[in-house]
Amino acid sequence: MEVSGGQLATYEESREDWNAWKLKHSALWDKDNRNHNNYGIASWPTAYLIGPDGKVFWEGNPAVSLRREKDLTNFKKLLEEKLPAQ
């Protein structure tokens, strides 16, 4: 899900961006930045992976992780541990 903070962009600006990006996922305009404040989101993009137990097991910027070989290797290992093949 895409969350746009209302303190950073108006609804119209966010909608224009989403249309330009041709999003294929849900988007939320958060007028009062509650999500950013409640979850401590300090940068964009921020992604969270939640395991079958409902707990967050990874938080970060996926674009950065994909560019760094060591981070990518660690990320794949974590996925294998948390989400075993069935």
PDB file of N, CA and C in Angstrom:
ATOM      1  N   MET A   1       0.836  -1.168   0.000  1.00  0.00           N
ATOM      2  CA  MET A   1       0.000   0.000   0.000  1.00  0.00           C
ATOM      3  C   MET A   1       0.887   1.240   0.000  1.00  0.00           C
ATOM      4  N   GLU A   2       0.506   2.193  -0.757  1.00  0.00           N
ATOM      5  CA  GLU A   2       1.179   3.492  -0.829  1.00  0.00           C
ATOM      6  C   GLU A   2       0.497   4.427   0.164  1.00  0.00           C
ATOM      7  N   VAL A   3       1.281   5.103   1.009  1.00  0.00           N
ATOM      8  CA  VAL A   3       0.717   6.082   1.937  1.00  0.00           C
ATOM      9  C   VAL A   3       1.397   7.411   1.675  1.00  0.00           C
ATOM     10  N   SER A   4       0.587   8.410   1.392  1.00  0.00           N
ATOM     11  CA  SER A   4       1.114   9.758   1.164  1.00  0.00           C
ATOM     12  C   SER A   4       0.751  10.623   2.355  1.00  0.00           C
ATOM     13  N   GLY A   5       1.743  11.213   2.977  1.00  0.00           N
ATOM     14  CA  GLY A   5       1.516  12.064   4.140  1.00  0.00           C
ATOM     15  C   GLY A   5       0.974  13.426   3.748  1.00  0.00           C
ATOM     16  N   GLY A   6      -0.126  13.818   4.369  1.00  0.00           N
ATOM     17  CA  GLY A   6      -0.777  15.075   4.055  1.00  0.00           C
ATOM     18  C   GLY A   6       0.053  16.309   4.357  1.00  0.00           C
ATOM     19  N   GLN A   7       1.049  16.165   5.236  1.00  0.00           N
ATOM     20  CA  GLN A   7       1.906  17.312   5.524  1.00  0.00           C
ATOM     21  C   GLN A   7       2.952  17.519   4.434  1.00  0.00           C
ATOM     22  N   LEU A   8       3.138  16.501   3.610  1.00  0.00           N
ATOM     23  CA  LEU A   8       4.143  16.584   2.554  1.00  0.00           C
ATOM     24  C   LEU A   8       3.552  16.871   1.189  1.00  0.00           C
ATOM     25  N   ALA A   9       2.284  16.486   0.992  1.00  0.00           N
ATOM     26  CA  ALA A   9       1.658  16.677  -0.317  1.00  0.00           C
ATOM     27  C   ALA A   9       0.145  16.774  -0.148  1.00  0.00           C
ATOM     28  N   THR A  10      -0.459  17.611  -0.946  1.00  0.00           N
ATOM     29  CA  THR A  10      -1.918  17.706  -0.925  1.00  0.00           C
ATOM     30  C   THR A  10      -2.504  16.452  -1.566  1.00  0.00           C
ATOM     31  N   TYR A  11      -3.802  16.275  -1.398  1.00  0.00           N
ATOM     32  CA  TYR A  11      -4.465  15.138  -2.029  1.00  0.00           C
ATOM     33  C   TYR A  11      -4.299  15.206  -3.541  1.00  0.00           C
ATOM     34  N   GLU A  12      -4.480  16.381  -4.104  1.00  0.00           N
ATOM     35  CA  GLU A  12      -4.365  16.536  -5.554  1.00  0.00           C
ATOM     36  C   GLU A  12      -2.958  16.189  -6.039  1.00  0.00           C
ATOM     37  N   GLU A  13      -1.937  16.647  -5.308  1.00  0.00           N
ATOM     38  CA  GLU A  13      -0.559  16.332  -5.687  1.00  0.00           C
ATOM     39  C   GLU A  13      -0.297  14.831  -5.601  1.00  0.00           C
ATOM     40  N   SER A  14      -0.796  14.216  -4.542  1.00  0.00           N
ATOM     41  CA  SER A  14      -0.614  12.770  -4.380  1.00  0.00           C
ATOM     42  C   SER A  14      -1.311  12.016  -5.503  1.00  0.00           C
ATOM     43  N   ARG A  15      -2.539  12.398  -5.808  1.00  0.00           N
ATOM     44  CA  ARG A  15      -3.296  11.729  -6.864  1.00  0.00           C
ATOM     45  C   ARG A  15      -2.581  11.865  -8.209  1.00  0.00           C
ATOM     46  N   GLU A  16      -2.038  13.034  -8.493  1.00  0.00           N
ATOM     47  CA  GLU A  16      -1.291  13.224  -9.743  1.00  0.00           C
ATOM     48  C   GLU A  16      -0.087  12.282  -9.808  1.00  0.00           C
ATOM     49  N   ASP A  17       0.635  12.174  -8.677  1.00  0.00           N
ATOM     50  CA  ASP A  17       1.787  11.265  -8.636  1.00  0.00           C
ATOM     51  C   ASP A  17       1.348   9.831  -8.870  1.00  0.00           C
ATOM     52  N   TRP A  18       0.304   9.400  -8.178  1.00  0.00           N
ATOM     53  CA  TRP A  18      -0.159   8.018  -8.315  1.00  0.00           C
ATOM     54  C   TRP A  18      -0.561   7.715  -9.754  1.00  0.00           C
ATOM     55  N   ASN A  19      -1.247   8.667 -10.380  1.00  0.00           N
ATOM     56  CA  ASN A  19      -1.636   8.459 -11.778  1.00  0.00           C
ATOM     57  C   ASN A  19      -0.417   8.375 -12.686  1.00  0.00           C
ATOM     58  N   ALA A  20       0.563   9.245 -12.449  1.00  0.00           N
ATOM     59  CA  ALA A  20       1.781   9.243 -13.264  1.00  0.00           C
ATOM     60  C   ALA A  20       2.567   7.949 -13.075  1.00  0.00           C
ATOM     61  N   TRP A  21       2.564   7.426 -11.850  1.00  0.00           N
ATOM     62  CA  TRP A  21       3.307   6.198 -11.552  1.00  0.00           C
ATOM     63  C   TRP A  21       2.556   4.943 -11.988  1.00  0.00           C
ATOM     64  N   LYS A  22       1.280   5.106 -12.351  1.00  0.00           N
ATOM     65  CA  LYS A  22       0.450   3.962 -12.769  1.00  0.00           C
ATOM     66  C   LYS A  22       0.469   2.849 -11.711  1.00  0.00           C
ATOM     67  N   LEU A  23       0.168   3.253 -10.487  1.00  0.00           N
ATOM     68  CA  LEU A  23       0.162   2.295  -9.378  1.00  0.00           C
ATOM     69  C   LEU A  23      -0.767   1.122  -9.660  1.00  0.00           C
ATOM     70  N   LYS A  24      -0.329  -0.036  -9.239  1.00  0.00           N
ATOM     71  CA  LYS A  24      -1.159  -1.236  -9.365  1.00  0.00           C
ATOM     72  C   LYS A  24      -1.547  -1.743  -7.971  1.00  0.00           C
ATOM     73  N   HIS A  25      -1.315  -0.904  -6.964  1.00  0.00           N
ATOM     74  CA  HIS A  25      -1.658  -1.269  -5.596  1.00  0.00           C
ATOM     75  C   HIS A  25      -2.456  -0.132  -4.951  1.00  0.00           C
ATOM     76  N   SER A  26      -2.994  -0.399  -3.779  1.00  0.00           N
ATOM     77  CA  SER A  26      -3.812   0.587  -3.067  1.00  0.00           C
ATOM     78  C   SER A  26      -2.984   1.792  -2.644  1.00  0.00           C
ATOM     79  N   ALA A  27      -3.660   2.930  -2.538  1.00  0.00           N
ATOM     80  CA  ALA A  27      -3.003   4.155  -2.095  1.00  0.00           C
ATOM     81  C   ALA A  27      -3.895   4.865  -1.087  1.00  0.00           C
ATOM     82  N   LEU A  28      -3.256   5.491  -0.105  1.00  0.00           N
ATOM     83  CA  LEU A  28      -3.967   6.203   0.946  1.00  0.00           C
ATOM     84  C   LEU A  28      -3.359   7.587   1.105  1.00  0.00           C
ATOM     85  N   TRP A  29      -4.198   8.604   1.115  1.00  0.00           N
ATOM     86  CA  TRP A  29      -3.726   9.945   1.431  1.00  0.00           C
ATOM     87  C   TRP A  29      -4.038  10.178   2.902  1.00  0.00           C
ATOM     88  N   ASP A  30      -3.021  10.389   3.688  1.00  0.00           N
ATOM     89  CA  ASP A  30      -3.121  10.511   5.144  1.00  0.00           C
ATOM     90  C   ASP A  30      -3.036  11.982   5.527  1.00  0.00           C
ATOM     91  N   LYS A  31      -4.177  12.652   5.521  1.00  0.00           N
ATOM     92  CA  LYS A  31      -4.245  14.100   5.729  1.00  0.00           C
ATOM     93  C   LYS A  31      -3.432  14.583   6.929  1.00  0.00           C
ATOM     94  N   ASP A  32      -3.543  13.893   8.066  1.00  0.00           N
ATOM     95  CA  ASP A  32      -2.896  14.345   9.301  1.00  0.00           C
ATOM     96  C   ASP A  32      -1.580  13.637   9.608  1.00  0.00           C
ATOM     97  N   ASN A  33      -1.057  12.890   8.660  1.00  0.00           N
ATOM     98  CA  ASN A  33       0.209  12.152   8.840  1.00  0.00           C
ATOM     99  C   ASN A  33       0.171  11.181  10.019  1.00  0.00           C
ATOM    100  N   ARG A  34      -0.993  10.637  10.322  1.00  0.00           N
ATOM    101  CA  ARG A  34      -1.109   9.724  11.466  1.00  0.00           C
ATOM    102  C   ARG A  34      -0.260   8.473  11.293  1.00  0.00           C
ATOM    103  N   ASN A  35      -0.241   7.920  10.079  1.00  0.00           N
ATOM    104  CA  ASN A  35       0.555   6.711   9.860  1.00  0.00           C
ATOM    105  C   ASN A  35       2.040   6.972  10.072  1.00  0.00           C
ATOM    106  N   HIS A  36       2.528   8.083   9.553  1.00  0.00           N
ATOM    107  CA  HIS A  36       3.937   8.430   9.743  1.00  0.00           C
ATOM    108  C   HIS A  36       4.255   8.568  11.230  1.00  0.00           C
ATOM    109  N   ASN A  37       3.395   9.263  11.946  1.00  0.00           N
ATOM    110  CA  ASN A  37       3.629   9.496  13.374  1.00  0.00           C
ATOM    111  C   ASN A  37       3.449   8.228  14.202  1.00  0.00           C
ATOM    112  N   ASN A  38       2.392   7.469  13.947  1.00  0.00           N
ATOM    113  CA  ASN A  38       2.114   6.258  14.731  1.00  0.00           C
ATOM    114  C   ASN A  38       3.168   5.177  14.545  1.00  0.00           C
ATOM    115  N   TYR A  39       3.708   5.063  13.326  1.00  0.00           N
ATOM    116  CA  TYR A  39       4.643   3.984  13.032  1.00  0.00           C
ATOM    117  C   TYR A  39       6.089   4.445  12.883  1.00  0.00           C
ATOM    118  N   GLY A  40       6.353   5.702  13.154  1.00  0.00           N
ATOM    119  CA  GLY A  40       7.726   6.198  13.118  1.00  0.00           C
ATOM    120  C   GLY A  40       8.345   6.199  11.739  1.00  0.00           C
ATOM    121  N   ILE A  41       7.545   6.407  10.712  1.00  0.00           N
ATOM    122  CA  ILE A  41       8.077   6.436   9.350  1.00  0.00           C
ATOM    123  C   ILE A  41       8.829   7.750   9.148  1.00  0.00           C
ATOM    124  N   ALA A  42      10.109   7.622   8.878  1.00  0.00           N
ATOM    125  CA  ALA A  42      10.946   8.811   8.749  1.00  0.00           C
ATOM    126  C   ALA A  42      11.505   8.996   7.347  1.00  0.00           C
ATOM    127  N   SER A  43      11.334   7.994   6.498  1.00  0.00           N
ATOM    128  CA  SER A  43      11.869   8.123   5.148  1.00  0.00           C
ATOM    129  C   SER A  43      10.942   7.427   4.171  1.00  0.00           C
ATOM    130  N   TRP A  44      11.175   7.697   2.883  1.00  0.00           N
ATOM    131  CA  TRP A  44      10.345   7.119   1.849  1.00  0.00           C
ATOM    132  C   TRP A  44      11.253   6.605   0.749  1.00  0.00           C
ATOM    133  N   PRO A  45      11.030   5.448   0.236  1.00  0.00           N
ATOM    134  CA  PRO A  45       9.997   4.517   0.655  1.00  0.00           C
ATOM    135  C   PRO A  45      10.418   3.728   1.882  1.00  0.00           C
ATOM    136  N   THR A  46       9.480   3.332   2.668  1.00  0.00           N
ATOM    137  CA  THR A  46       9.689   2.431   3.793  1.00  0.00           C
ATOM    138  C   THR A  46       8.758   1.247   3.591  1.00  0.00           C
ATOM    139  N   ALA A  47       9.301   0.061   3.711  1.00  0.00           N
ATOM    140  CA  ALA A  47       8.503  -1.153   3.538  1.00  0.00           C
ATOM    141  C   ALA A  47       8.599  -1.995   4.796  1.00  0.00           C
ATOM    142  N   TYR A  48       7.557  -2.757   5.046  1.00  0.00           N
ATOM    143  CA  TYR A  48       7.506  -3.665   6.192  1.00  0.00           C
ATOM    144  C   TYR A  48       7.100  -5.040   5.687  1.00  0.00           C
ATOM    145  N   LEU A  49       7.767  -6.071   6.170  1.00  0.00           N
ATOM    146  CA  LEU A  49       7.358  -7.437   5.881  1.00  0.00           C
ATOM    147  C   LEU A  49       6.855  -8.045   7.181  1.00  0.00           C
ATOM    148  N   ILE A  50       5.662  -8.614   7.093  1.00  0.00           N
ATOM    149  CA  ILE A  50       4.996  -9.171   8.265  1.00  0.00           C
ATOM    150  C   ILE A  50       4.879 -10.670   8.074  1.00  0.00           C
ATOM    151  N   GLY A  51       5.338 -11.422   9.057  1.00  0.00           N
ATOM    152  CA  GLY A  51       5.318 -12.873   8.985  1.00  0.00           C
ATOM    153  C   GLY A  51       3.951 -13.454   9.283  1.00  0.00           C
ATOM    154  N   PRO A  52       3.822 -14.755   9.116  1.00  0.00           N
ATOM    155  CA  PRO A  52       2.554 -15.428   9.388  1.00  0.00           C
ATOM    156  C   PRO A  52       2.076 -15.239  10.832  1.00  0.00           C
ATOM    157  N   ASP A  53       3.013 -14.930  11.734  1.00  0.00           N
ATOM    158  CA  ASP A  53       2.647 -14.714  13.132  1.00  0.00           C
ATOM    159  C   ASP A  53       2.123 -13.300  13.392  1.00  0.00           C
ATOM    160  N   GLY A  54       2.093 -12.461  12.336  1.00  0.00           N
ATOM    161  CA  GLY A  54       1.587 -11.097  12.469  1.00  0.00           C
ATOM    162  C   GLY A  54       2.615 -10.096  12.954  1.00  0.00           C
ATOM    163  N   LYS A  55       3.872 -10.503  13.106  1.00  0.00           N
ATOM    164  CA  LYS A  55       4.927  -9.607  13.589  1.00  0.00           C
ATOM    165  C   LYS A  55       5.799  -9.132  12.432  1.00  0.00           C
ATOM    166  N   VAL A  56       6.215  -7.874  12.520  1.00  0.00           N
ATOM    167  CA  VAL A  56       7.125  -7.307  11.523  1.00  0.00           C
ATOM    168  C   VAL A  56       8.486  -7.969  11.697  1.00  0.00           C
ATOM    169  N   PHE A  57       9.021  -8.529  10.605  1.00  0.00           N
ATOM    170  CA  PHE A  57      10.352  -9.133  10.696  1.00  0.00           C
ATOM    171  C   PHE A  57      11.383  -8.404   9.829  1.00  0.00           C
ATOM    172  N   TRP A  58      10.934  -7.415   9.080  1.00  0.00           N
ATOM    173  CA  TRP A  58      11.879  -6.598   8.303  1.00  0.00           C
ATOM    174  C   TRP A  58      11.265  -5.240   8.053  1.00  0.00           C
ATOM    175  N   GLU A  59      12.104  -4.201   8.150  1.00  0.00           N
ATOM    176  CA  GLU A  59      11.694  -2.824   7.863  1.00  0.00           C
ATOM    177  C   GLU A  59      12.852  -2.160   7.145  1.00  0.00           C
ATOM    178  N   GLY A  60      12.547  -1.428   6.098  1.00  0.00           N
ATOM    179  CA  GLY A  60      13.620  -0.725   5.405  1.00  0.00           C
ATOM    180  C   GLY A  60      13.191  -0.217   4.050  1.00  0.00           C
ATOM    181  N   ASN A  61      14.183   0.218   3.306  1.00  0.00           N
ATOM    182  CA  ASN A  61      13.981   0.723   1.959  1.00  0.00           C
ATOM    183  C   ASN A  61      14.384  -0.387   0.986  1.00  0.00           C
ATOM    184  N   PRO A  62      13.413  -1.003   0.329  1.00  0.00           N
ATOM    185  CA  PRO A  62      13.757  -2.130  -0.549  1.00  0.00           C
ATOM    186  C   PRO A  62      14.695  -1.763  -1.692  1.00  0.00           C
ATOM    187  N   ALA A  63      14.602  -0.548  -2.188  1.00  0.00           N
ATOM    188  CA  ALA A  63      15.471  -0.138  -3.297  1.00  0.00           C
ATOM    189  C   ALA A  63      16.934  -0.141  -2.881  1.00  0.00           C
ATOM    190  N   VAL A  64      17.207   0.268  -1.650  1.00  0.00           N
ATOM    191  CA  VAL A  64      18.587   0.276  -1.154  1.00  0.00           C
ATOM    192  C   VAL A  64      19.077  -1.155  -0.972  1.00  0.00           C
ATOM    193  N   SER A  65      18.239  -2.005  -0.399  1.00  0.00           N
ATOM    194  CA  SER A  65      18.637  -3.397  -0.163  1.00  0.00           C
ATOM    195  C   SER A  65      18.949  -4.127  -1.453  1.00  0.00           C
ATOM    196  N   LEU A  66      18.215  -3.848  -2.511  1.00  0.00           N
ATOM    197  CA  LEU A  66      18.435  -4.526  -3.785  1.00  0.00           C
ATOM    198  C   LEU A  66      19.734  -4.117  -4.453  1.00  0.00           C
ATOM    199  N   ARG A  67      20.235  -2.930  -4.137  1.00  0.00           N
ATOM    200  CA  ARG A  67      21.476  -2.434  -4.772  1.00  0.00           C
ATOM    201  C   ARG A  67      22.734  -2.911  -4.068  1.00  0.00           C
ATOM    202  N   ARG A  68      22.612  -3.397  -2.853  1.00  0.00           N
ATOM    203  CA  ARG A  68      23.787  -3.805  -2.078  1.00  0.00           C
ATOM    204  C   ARG A  68      23.812  -5.325  -1.959  1.00  0.00           C
ATOM    205  N   GLU A  69      24.832  -5.943  -2.489  1.00  0.00           N
ATOM    206  CA  GLU A  69      24.917  -7.401  -2.546  1.00  0.00           C
ATOM    207  C   GLU A  69      24.794  -8.040  -1.161  1.00  0.00           C
ATOM    208  N   LYS A  70      25.507  -7.517  -0.171  1.00  0.00           N
ATOM    209  CA  LYS A  70      25.451  -8.086   1.177  1.00  0.00           C
ATOM    210  C   LYS A  70      24.039  -7.963   1.751  1.00  0.00           C
ATOM    211  N   ASP A  71      23.409  -6.804   1.596  1.00  0.00           N
ATOM    212  CA  ASP A  71      22.047  -6.606   2.087  1.00  0.00           C
ATOM    213  C   ASP A  71      21.070  -7.535   1.380  1.00  0.00           C
ATOM    214  N   LEU A  72      21.240  -7.718   0.080  1.00  0.00           N
ATOM    215  CA  LEU A  72      20.354  -8.589  -0.688  1.00  0.00           C
ATOM    216  C   LEU A  72      20.496 -10.043  -0.223  1.00  0.00           C
ATOM    217  N   THR A  73      21.714 -10.480  -0.001  1.00  0.00           N
ATOM    218  CA  THR A  73      21.957 -11.843   0.489  1.00  0.00           C
ATOM    219  C   THR A  73      21.306 -12.046   1.851  1.00  0.00           C
ATOM    220  N   ASN A  74      21.498 -11.079   2.758  1.00  0.00           N
ATOM    221  CA  ASN A  74      20.894 -11.172   4.090  1.00  0.00           C
ATOM    222  C   ASN A  74      19.369 -11.147   4.019  1.00  0.00           C
ATOM    223  N   PHE A  75      18.835 -10.342   3.115  1.00  0.00           N
ATOM    224  CA  PHE A  75      17.392 -10.239   2.938  1.00  0.00           C
ATOM    225  C   PHE A  75      16.813 -11.575   2.469  1.00  0.00           C
ATOM    226  N   LYS A  76      17.454 -12.194   1.488  1.00  0.00           N
ATOM    227  CA  LYS A  76      16.987 -13.491   0.978  1.00  0.00           C
ATOM    228  C   LYS A  76      17.046 -14.554   2.073  1.00  0.00           C
ATOM    229  N   LYS A  77      18.103 -14.547   2.861  1.00  0.00           N
ATOM    230  CA  LYS A  77      18.242 -15.504   3.960  1.00  0.00           C
ATOM    231  C   LYS A  77      17.116 -15.303   4.977  1.00  0.00           C
ATOM    232  N   LEU A  78      16.827 -14.064   5.314  1.00  0.00           N
ATOM    233  CA  LEU A  78      15.751 -13.759   6.256  1.00  0.00           C
ATOM    234  C   LEU A  78      14.403 -14.237   5.725  1.00  0.00           C
ATOM    235  N   LEU A  79      14.151 -14.014   4.442  1.00  0.00           N
ATOM    236  CA  LEU A  79      12.903 -14.493   3.835  1.00  0.00           C
ATOM    237  C   LEU A  79      12.769 -16.010   3.925  1.00  0.00           C
ATOM    238  N   GLU A  80      13.865 -16.706   3.652  1.00  0.00           N
ATOM    239  CA  GLU A  80      13.846 -18.168   3.731  1.00  0.00           C
ATOM    240  C   GLU A  80      13.570 -18.654   5.146  1.00  0.00           C
ATOM    241  N   GLU A  81      14.105 -17.938   6.128  1.00  0.00           N
ATOM    242  CA  GLU A  81      13.890 -18.315   7.531  1.00  0.00           C
ATOM    243  C   GLU A  81      12.458 -18.039   7.973  1.00  0.00           C
ATOM    244  N   LYS A  82      11.940 -16.897   7.599  1.00  0.00           N
ATOM    245  CA  LYS A  82      10.628 -16.459   8.080  1.00  0.00           C
ATOM    246  C   LYS A  82       9.469 -17.017   7.260  1.00  0.00           C
ATOM    247  N   LEU A  83       9.723 -17.284   5.988  1.00  0.00           N
ATOM    248  CA  LEU A  83       8.650 -17.741   5.098  1.00  0.00           C
ATOM    249  C   LEU A  83       9.086 -19.018   4.394  1.00  0.00           C
ATOM    250  N   PRO A  84       9.187 -20.132   5.133  1.00  0.00           N
ATOM    251  CA  PRO A  84       9.659 -21.371   4.520  1.00  0.00           C
ATOM    252  C   PRO A  84       8.694 -21.854   3.433  1.00  0.00           C
ATOM    253  N   ALA A  85       9.253 -22.504   2.428  1.00  0.00           N
ATOM    254  CA  ALA A  85       8.447 -23.062   1.336  1.00  0.00           C
ATOM    255  C   ALA A  85       7.512 -24.127   1.895  1.00  0.00           C
ATOM    256  N   GLN A  86       6.324 -24.178   1.317  1.00  0.00           N
ATOM    257  CA  GLN A  86       5.335 -25.149   1.808  1.00  0.00           C
ATOM    258  C   GLN A  86       5.174 -26.304   0.868  1.00  0.00           C
TER     259      GLN A  86
END
